[in-house]
Coordinates of C-alpha atoms in Angstrom, one line a residue:
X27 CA -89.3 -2.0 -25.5
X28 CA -90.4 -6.0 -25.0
X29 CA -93.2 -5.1 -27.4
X30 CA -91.0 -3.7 -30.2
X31 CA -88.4 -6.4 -29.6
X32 CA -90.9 -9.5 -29.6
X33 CA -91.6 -7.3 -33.0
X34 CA -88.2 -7.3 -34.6
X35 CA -87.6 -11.3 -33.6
X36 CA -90.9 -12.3 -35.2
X37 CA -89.5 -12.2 -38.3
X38 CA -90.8 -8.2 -39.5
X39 CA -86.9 -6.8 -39.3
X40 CA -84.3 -8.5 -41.6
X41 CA -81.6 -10.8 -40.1
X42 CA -79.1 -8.4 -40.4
X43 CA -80.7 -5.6 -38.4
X44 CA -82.7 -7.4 -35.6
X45 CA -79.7 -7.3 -32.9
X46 CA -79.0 -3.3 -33.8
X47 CA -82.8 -2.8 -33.9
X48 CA -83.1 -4.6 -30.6
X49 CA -80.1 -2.5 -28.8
X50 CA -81.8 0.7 -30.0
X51 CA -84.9 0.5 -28.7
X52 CA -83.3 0.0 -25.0
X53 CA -84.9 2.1 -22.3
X54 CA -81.2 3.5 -21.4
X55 CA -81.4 5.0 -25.5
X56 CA -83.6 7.4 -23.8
X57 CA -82.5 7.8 -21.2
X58 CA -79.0 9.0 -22.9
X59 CA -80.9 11.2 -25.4
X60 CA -82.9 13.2 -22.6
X61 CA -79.4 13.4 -20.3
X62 CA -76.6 14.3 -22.5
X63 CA -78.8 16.8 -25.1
X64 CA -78.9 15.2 -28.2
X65 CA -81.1 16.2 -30.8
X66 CA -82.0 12.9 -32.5
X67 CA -80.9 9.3 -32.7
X68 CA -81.2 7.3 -36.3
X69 CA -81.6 3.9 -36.8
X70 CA -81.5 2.8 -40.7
X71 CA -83.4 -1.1 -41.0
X72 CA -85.0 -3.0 -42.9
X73 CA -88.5 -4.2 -42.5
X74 CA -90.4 -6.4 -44.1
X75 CA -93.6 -5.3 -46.1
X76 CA -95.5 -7.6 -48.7
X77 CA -93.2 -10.1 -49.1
X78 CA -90.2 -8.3 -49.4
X79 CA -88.0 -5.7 -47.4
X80 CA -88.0 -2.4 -47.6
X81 CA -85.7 0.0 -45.5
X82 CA -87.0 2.5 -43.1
X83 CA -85.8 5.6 -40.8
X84 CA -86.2 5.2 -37.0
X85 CA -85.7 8.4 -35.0
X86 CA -85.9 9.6 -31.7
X87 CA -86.0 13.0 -30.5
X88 CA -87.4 15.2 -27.2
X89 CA -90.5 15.8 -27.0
X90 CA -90.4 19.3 -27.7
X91 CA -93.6 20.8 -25.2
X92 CA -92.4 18.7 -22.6
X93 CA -92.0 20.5 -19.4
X94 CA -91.2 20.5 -15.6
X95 CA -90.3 16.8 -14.3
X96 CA -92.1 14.8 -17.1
X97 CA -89.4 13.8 -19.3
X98 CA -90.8 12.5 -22.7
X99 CA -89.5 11.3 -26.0
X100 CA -91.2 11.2 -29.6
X101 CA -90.1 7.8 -31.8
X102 CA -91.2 8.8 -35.7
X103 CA -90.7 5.5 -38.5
X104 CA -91.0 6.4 -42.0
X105 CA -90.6 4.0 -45.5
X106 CA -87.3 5.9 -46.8
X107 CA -87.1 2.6 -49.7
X108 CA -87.5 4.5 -52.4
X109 CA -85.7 8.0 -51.2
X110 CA -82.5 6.1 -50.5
X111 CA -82.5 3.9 -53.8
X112 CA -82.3 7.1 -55.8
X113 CA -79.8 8.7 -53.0
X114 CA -77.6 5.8 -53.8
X115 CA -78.3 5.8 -58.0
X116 CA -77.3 9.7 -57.8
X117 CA -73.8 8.8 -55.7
X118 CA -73.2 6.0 -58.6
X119 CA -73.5 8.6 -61.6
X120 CA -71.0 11.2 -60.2
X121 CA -68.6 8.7 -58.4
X122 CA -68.3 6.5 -61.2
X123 CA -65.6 8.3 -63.1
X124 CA -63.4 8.4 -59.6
X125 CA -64.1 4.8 -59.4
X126 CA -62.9 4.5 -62.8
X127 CA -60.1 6.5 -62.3
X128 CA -58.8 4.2 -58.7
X129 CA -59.2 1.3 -61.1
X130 CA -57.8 -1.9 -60.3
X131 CA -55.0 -1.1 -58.2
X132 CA -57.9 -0.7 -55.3
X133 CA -59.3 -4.1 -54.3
X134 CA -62.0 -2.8 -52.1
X135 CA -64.4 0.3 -53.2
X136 CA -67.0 2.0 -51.4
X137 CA -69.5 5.3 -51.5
X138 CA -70.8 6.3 -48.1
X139 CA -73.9 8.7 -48.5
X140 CA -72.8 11.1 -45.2
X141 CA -76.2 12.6 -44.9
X142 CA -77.9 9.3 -43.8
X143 CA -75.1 7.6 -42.9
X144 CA -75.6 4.8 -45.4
X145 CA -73.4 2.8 -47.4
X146 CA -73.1 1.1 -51.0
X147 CA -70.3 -2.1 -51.5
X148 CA -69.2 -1.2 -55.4
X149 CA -66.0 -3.2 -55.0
X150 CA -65.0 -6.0 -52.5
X151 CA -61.9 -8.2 -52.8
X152 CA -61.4 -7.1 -55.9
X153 CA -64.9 -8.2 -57.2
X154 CA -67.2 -5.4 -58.6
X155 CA -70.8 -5.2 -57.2
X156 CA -72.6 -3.8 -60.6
X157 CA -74.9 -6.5 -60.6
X158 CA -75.9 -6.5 -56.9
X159 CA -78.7 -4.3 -55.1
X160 CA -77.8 -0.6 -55.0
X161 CA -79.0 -0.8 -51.2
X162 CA -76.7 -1.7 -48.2
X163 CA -76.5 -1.2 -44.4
X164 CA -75.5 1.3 -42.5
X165 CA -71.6 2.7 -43.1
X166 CA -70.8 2.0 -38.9
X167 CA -71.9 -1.9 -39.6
X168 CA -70.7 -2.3 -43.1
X169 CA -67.0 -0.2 -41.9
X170 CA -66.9 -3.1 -39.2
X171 CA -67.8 -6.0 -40.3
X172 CA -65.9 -5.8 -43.9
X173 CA -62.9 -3.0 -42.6
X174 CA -62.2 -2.5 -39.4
X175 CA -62.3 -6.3 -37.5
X176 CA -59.8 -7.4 -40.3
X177 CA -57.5 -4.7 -38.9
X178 CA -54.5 -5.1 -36.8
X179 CA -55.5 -3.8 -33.1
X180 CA -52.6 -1.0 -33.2
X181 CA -54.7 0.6 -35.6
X182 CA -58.4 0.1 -35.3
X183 CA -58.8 3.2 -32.9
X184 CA -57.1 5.8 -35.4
X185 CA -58.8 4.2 -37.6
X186 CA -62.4 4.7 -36.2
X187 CA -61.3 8.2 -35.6
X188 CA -60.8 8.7 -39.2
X189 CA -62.9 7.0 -41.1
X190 CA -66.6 6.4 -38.8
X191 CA -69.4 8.6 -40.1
X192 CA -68.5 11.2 -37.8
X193 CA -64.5 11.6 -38.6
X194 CA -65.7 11.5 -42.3
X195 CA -68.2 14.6 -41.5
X196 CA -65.6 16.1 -39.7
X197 CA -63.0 15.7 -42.5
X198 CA -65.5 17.1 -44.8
X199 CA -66.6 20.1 -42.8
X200 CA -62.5 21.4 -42.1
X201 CA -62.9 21.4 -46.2
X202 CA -60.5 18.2 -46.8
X203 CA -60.1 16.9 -50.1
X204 CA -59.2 13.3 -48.6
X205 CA -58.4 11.3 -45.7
X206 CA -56.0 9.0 -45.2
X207 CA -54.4 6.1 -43.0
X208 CA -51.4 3.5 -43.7
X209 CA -52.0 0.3 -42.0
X210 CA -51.7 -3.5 -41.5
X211 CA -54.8 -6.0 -42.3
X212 CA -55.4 -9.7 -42.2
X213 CA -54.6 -11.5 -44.8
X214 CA -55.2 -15.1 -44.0
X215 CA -52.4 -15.8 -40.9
X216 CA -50.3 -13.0 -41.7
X217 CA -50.9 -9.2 -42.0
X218 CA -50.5 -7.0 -44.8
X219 CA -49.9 -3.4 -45.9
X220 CA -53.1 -1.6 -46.3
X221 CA -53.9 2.1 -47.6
X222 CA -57.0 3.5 -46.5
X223 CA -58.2 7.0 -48.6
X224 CA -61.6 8.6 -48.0
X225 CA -61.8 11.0 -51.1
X226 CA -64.8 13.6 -50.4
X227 CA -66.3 15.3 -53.2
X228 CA -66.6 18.7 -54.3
X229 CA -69.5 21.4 -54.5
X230 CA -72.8 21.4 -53.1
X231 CA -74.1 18.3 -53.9
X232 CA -71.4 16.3 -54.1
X233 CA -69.8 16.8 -50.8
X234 CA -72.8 14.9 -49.7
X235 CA -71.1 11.5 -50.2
X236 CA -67.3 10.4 -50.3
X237 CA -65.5 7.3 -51.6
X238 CA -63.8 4.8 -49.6
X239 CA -61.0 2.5 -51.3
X240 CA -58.9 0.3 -50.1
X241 CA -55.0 -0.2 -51.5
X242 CA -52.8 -3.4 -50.8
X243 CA -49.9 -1.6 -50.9
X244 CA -47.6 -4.2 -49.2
X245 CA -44.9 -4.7 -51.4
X246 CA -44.2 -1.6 -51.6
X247 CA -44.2 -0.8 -47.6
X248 CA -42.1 -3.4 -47.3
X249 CA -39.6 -2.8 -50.1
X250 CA -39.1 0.7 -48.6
X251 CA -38.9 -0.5 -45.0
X252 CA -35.7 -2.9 -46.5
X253 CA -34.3 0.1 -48.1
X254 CA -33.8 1.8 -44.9
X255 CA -32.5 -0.8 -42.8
X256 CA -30.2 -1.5 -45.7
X257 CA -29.3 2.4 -45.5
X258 CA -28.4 2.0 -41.6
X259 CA -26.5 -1.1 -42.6
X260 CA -24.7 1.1 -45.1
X261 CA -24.0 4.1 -42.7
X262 CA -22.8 1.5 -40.0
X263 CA -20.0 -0.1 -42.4
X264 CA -19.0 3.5 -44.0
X265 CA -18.5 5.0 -40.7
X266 CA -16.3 1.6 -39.7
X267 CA -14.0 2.3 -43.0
X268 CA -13.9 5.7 -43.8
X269 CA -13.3 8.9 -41.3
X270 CA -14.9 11.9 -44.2
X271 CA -17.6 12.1 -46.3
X272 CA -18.1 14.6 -49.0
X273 CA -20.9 15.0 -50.8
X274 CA -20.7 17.2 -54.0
X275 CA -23.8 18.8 -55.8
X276 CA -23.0 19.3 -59.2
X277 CA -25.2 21.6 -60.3
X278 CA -24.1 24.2 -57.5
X279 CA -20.4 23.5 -56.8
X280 CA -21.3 23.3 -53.2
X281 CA -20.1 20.3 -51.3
X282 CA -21.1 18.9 -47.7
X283 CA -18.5 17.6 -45.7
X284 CA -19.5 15.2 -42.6
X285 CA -17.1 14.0 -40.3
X286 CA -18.6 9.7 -40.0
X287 CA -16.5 9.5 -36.5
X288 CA -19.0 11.6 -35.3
X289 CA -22.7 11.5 -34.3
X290 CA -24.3 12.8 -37.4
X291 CA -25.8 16.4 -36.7
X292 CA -25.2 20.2 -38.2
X293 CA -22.6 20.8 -35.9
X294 CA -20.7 17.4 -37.3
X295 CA -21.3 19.1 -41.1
X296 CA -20.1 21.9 -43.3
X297 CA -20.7 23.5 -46.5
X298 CA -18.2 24.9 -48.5
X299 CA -17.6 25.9 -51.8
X300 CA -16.0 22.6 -54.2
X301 CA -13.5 24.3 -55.5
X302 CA -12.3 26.2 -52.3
X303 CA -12.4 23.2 -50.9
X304 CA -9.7 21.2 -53.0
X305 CA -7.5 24.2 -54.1
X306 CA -7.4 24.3 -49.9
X307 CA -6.6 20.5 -50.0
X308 CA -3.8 20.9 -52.8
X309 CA -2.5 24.2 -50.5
X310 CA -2.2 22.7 -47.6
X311 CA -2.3 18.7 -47.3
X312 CA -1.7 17.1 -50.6
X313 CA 2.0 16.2 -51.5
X314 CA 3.5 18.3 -54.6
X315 CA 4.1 15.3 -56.7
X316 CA 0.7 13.7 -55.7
X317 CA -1.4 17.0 -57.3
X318 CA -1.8 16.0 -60.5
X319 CA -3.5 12.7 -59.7
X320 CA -5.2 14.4 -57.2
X321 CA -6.8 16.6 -59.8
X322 CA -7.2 14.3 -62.2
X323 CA -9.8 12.4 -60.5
X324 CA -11.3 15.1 -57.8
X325 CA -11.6 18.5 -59.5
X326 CA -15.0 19.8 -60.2
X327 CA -14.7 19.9 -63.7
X328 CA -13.6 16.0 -64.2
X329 CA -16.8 15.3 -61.6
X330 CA -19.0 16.7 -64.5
X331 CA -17.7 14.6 -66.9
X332 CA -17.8 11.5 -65.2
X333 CA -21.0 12.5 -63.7
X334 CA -22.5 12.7 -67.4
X335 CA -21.5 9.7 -68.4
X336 CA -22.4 7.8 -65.9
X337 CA -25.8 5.4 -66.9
X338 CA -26.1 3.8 -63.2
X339 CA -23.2 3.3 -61.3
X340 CA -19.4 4.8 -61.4
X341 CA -16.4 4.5 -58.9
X342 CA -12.9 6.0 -59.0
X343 CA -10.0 6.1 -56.4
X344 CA -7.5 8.6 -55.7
X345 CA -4.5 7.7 -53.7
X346 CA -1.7 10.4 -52.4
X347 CA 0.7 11.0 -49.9
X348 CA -0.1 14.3 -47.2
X349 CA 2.5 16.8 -46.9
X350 CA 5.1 17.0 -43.9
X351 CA 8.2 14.9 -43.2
X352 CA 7.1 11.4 -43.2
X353 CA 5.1 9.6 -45.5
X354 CA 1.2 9.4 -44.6
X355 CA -1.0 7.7 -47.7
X356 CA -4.5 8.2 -48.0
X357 CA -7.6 7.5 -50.5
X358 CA -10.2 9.6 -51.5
X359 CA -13.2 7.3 -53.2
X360 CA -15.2 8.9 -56.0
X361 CA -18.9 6.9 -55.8
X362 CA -21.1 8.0 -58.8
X363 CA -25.1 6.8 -58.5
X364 CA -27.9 8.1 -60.6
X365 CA -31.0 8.7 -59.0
X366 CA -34.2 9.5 -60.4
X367 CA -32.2 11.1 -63.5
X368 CA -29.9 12.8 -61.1
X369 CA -26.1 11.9 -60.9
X370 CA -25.5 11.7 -56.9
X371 CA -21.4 12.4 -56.2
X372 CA -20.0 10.9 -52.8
X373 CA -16.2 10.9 -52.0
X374 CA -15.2 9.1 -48.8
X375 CA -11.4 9.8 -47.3
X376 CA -10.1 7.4 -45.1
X377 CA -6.3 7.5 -44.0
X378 CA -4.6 3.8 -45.4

C-alpha cells in the first residue's frame, strides 16, 4: 500500500482520482473483501501514459486456490481507454433521441453506463457538453460532487437509495421503466424544487445504461403547495358560514351532501339521487309560496343550463322561508366553476 500510494501522488494518477485511488488500496480493502464475501472490488482511474491519461480498471478479488489459514487476494489493472470511449459513443447514439425528447425543460442531463459504473455529463446547468470529452468519472463521484452535496439533508439518504449505482441496478433488475424522487436543492442561499428521474432503457442492450435528468420544477411545487393552503383557508371560512354543502354531478344526477359542522368523514356524507333530493326539500321544508323560486334556481334541469353556459365562473342565490308556524329564512347558494372543461356545481345552505 505505501508503494502504490507514493505511486498515485507522484504524479502517474490524475488529480481527480489520487484520494479514491489512495482509499482503495487500504490494507482494511482486503481485509473487507476476504471477511464479508465479496466477489470483486472496482476502481475506475485514470493514469497517466505518454503524456496523456488514459483510464484503467483496478480490481480485486480472492485468490481462488487459496486454502487453509493463508488468506490471499489477486489485484489485476487493465487499459480499459479505448473499451469505454466506444461504451460511452454507443450510450450517445441510442440516448440521444430521449435526450432530445427531455429537451430544455431539464437543466441537468446525464447517461450512466451501469455495467462499469461510469458516467458521461451531456447537460449541466443548462449547458450542453457536445463539445467536451465523451469520458468522465465514476457515476458514485460524479452523483456527489454535481447532485447529491447540493441537496437538502432531508433528502440525501432517499436519494442515495435511489439513485447510487446499486439503487439504479436494482431499479433495473425489478423491470422499472423509471425512477423517480421530488426534492429540494441549493440554489444560491435558498433551496429549490428539484425532480430527479432515472429513465432505464429497454431490451438487451439498452438496459445497460439509463438517463439521469434533472427538472427545476419549483414554481410549480410551490404554486400547488399555495393552492392547498388556500383550499384549507377555503374550507375554514365555508364551514364558519354555511351549515350544508351539496355538491351536484351533472352528468349523473347524483348529489353529495356534507354536513360542514361536522368533522369531514363518510359517516358526515351522503349520496342521494338530485332530484329525490329537492322534490323531498319542496315536500317537506320549503314554504308553498317559496317553491317556485326554489325551482327556479335549484332544479336539475336549470343546473344544466347554467352549467352550459357558464365560461369560468357563475353564482346564484335562492332565498325561502321553511314550512311550520313561524317564519325561518334560509339561502341556498348556487357556485358554478369550470375545471379542466368540466362545470363543477356547489350549493351551500346556511339558515339567515
Amino acid at each position: 500500500s505505501p508503494q502504490l500510494e507514493q505511486f498515485a501522488r507522484s504524479g502517474a494518477i490524475h488529480p481527480g482520482d489520487v484520494e479514491r485511488f489512495a482509499a482503495f488500496i487500504q490494507p482494511h480493502q482486503l481485509r473487507s473483501l476476504l471477511q464479508t464475501g465479496q466477489e470483486t472490488l472496482r476502481l475506475i482511474y485514470r493514469r497517466r501514459t505518454g503524456g496523456a491519461y488514459r483510464w484503467n480498471l483496478m480490481e480485486l478479488f480472492p485468490d481462488p486456490v487459496c486454502c487453509g489459514e493463508i488468506r490471499r487476494a489477486i489485484l489485476s489493472v487493465r487499459d480499459i481507454h479505448d473499451v469505454l470511449r466506444k461504451g460511452l459513443e454507443g450510450v450517445s447514439v441510442r440516448s440521444q433521441e430521449l435526450i432530445r425528447t427531455l429537451g430544455e425543460r431539464n437543466f441537468s442531463i446525464y447517461t450512466i453506463d451501469l455495467n462499469a459504473g461510469t458516467a458521461a455529463a451531456v447537460r449541466v446547468d443548462g449547458q450542453m457538453r457536445e463539445g467536451a470529452s465523451t469520458l468522465a468519472p465514476p457515476w458514485s463521484e460524479l452523483m456527489r460532487s454535481h447532485i447529491k452535496d447540493r441537496l437538502h439533508e432531508a433528502y440525501q439518504a432517499e436519494f442515495q437509495r435511489r439513485f447510487s449505482l446499486e439503487g439504479l441496478r436494482r431499479a433495473r433488475g425489478e423491470g422499472r421503466q423509471k425512477a423517480e424522487l421530488l426534492c429540494q436543492w441549493r440554489s444560491g442561499e435558498d433551496y429549490r424544487y428539484i425532480s430527479v428521474t432515472a429513465y432505464f432503457g429497454q431490451g438487451p442492450k439498452a438496459s445497460d445504461y439509463t438517463v439521469l435528468a434533472l427538472q427545476d420544477v419549483d414554481k410549480q411545487i410551490r404554486r400547488e403547495l399555495a393552492h392547498s393552503m388556500r383550499d384549507m383557508q377555503m374550507a375554514a371560512i365555508l364551514r364558519s358560514r354555511f351549515k350544508m354543502m351539496n355538491t351536484v354531478d351533472l352528468e349523473s344526477g347524483q348529489c353529495e351532501l356534507l354536513d360542514l359542522t361536522r368533522t369531514a368523514g363518510p359517516e358526515n356524507t351522503r349520496l342521494e339521487d338530485y332530484r329525490f333530493y329537492t322534490q323531498t326539500e319542496l315536500d317537506s321544508f320549503v314554504h308553498p309560496e317559496d317553491q317556485e323560486d326554489y325551482l327556479a334556481v335549484l332544479s336539475l334541469d336549470h343546473l344544466r343550463e347554467k352549467a352550459a353556459a357558464t365560461e369560468d365562473f357563475g353564482e346564484e342565490v335562492c332565498h325561502y322561508r321553511q314550512q311550520g308556524r313561524g317564519t325561518r329564512w334560509m339561502e341556498q347558494r348556487v357556485i358554478y366553476s369550470r375545471q379542466k372543461g368540466r362545470v363543477m356545481v356547489n350549493i351551500l345552505g346556511q339558515d339567515i
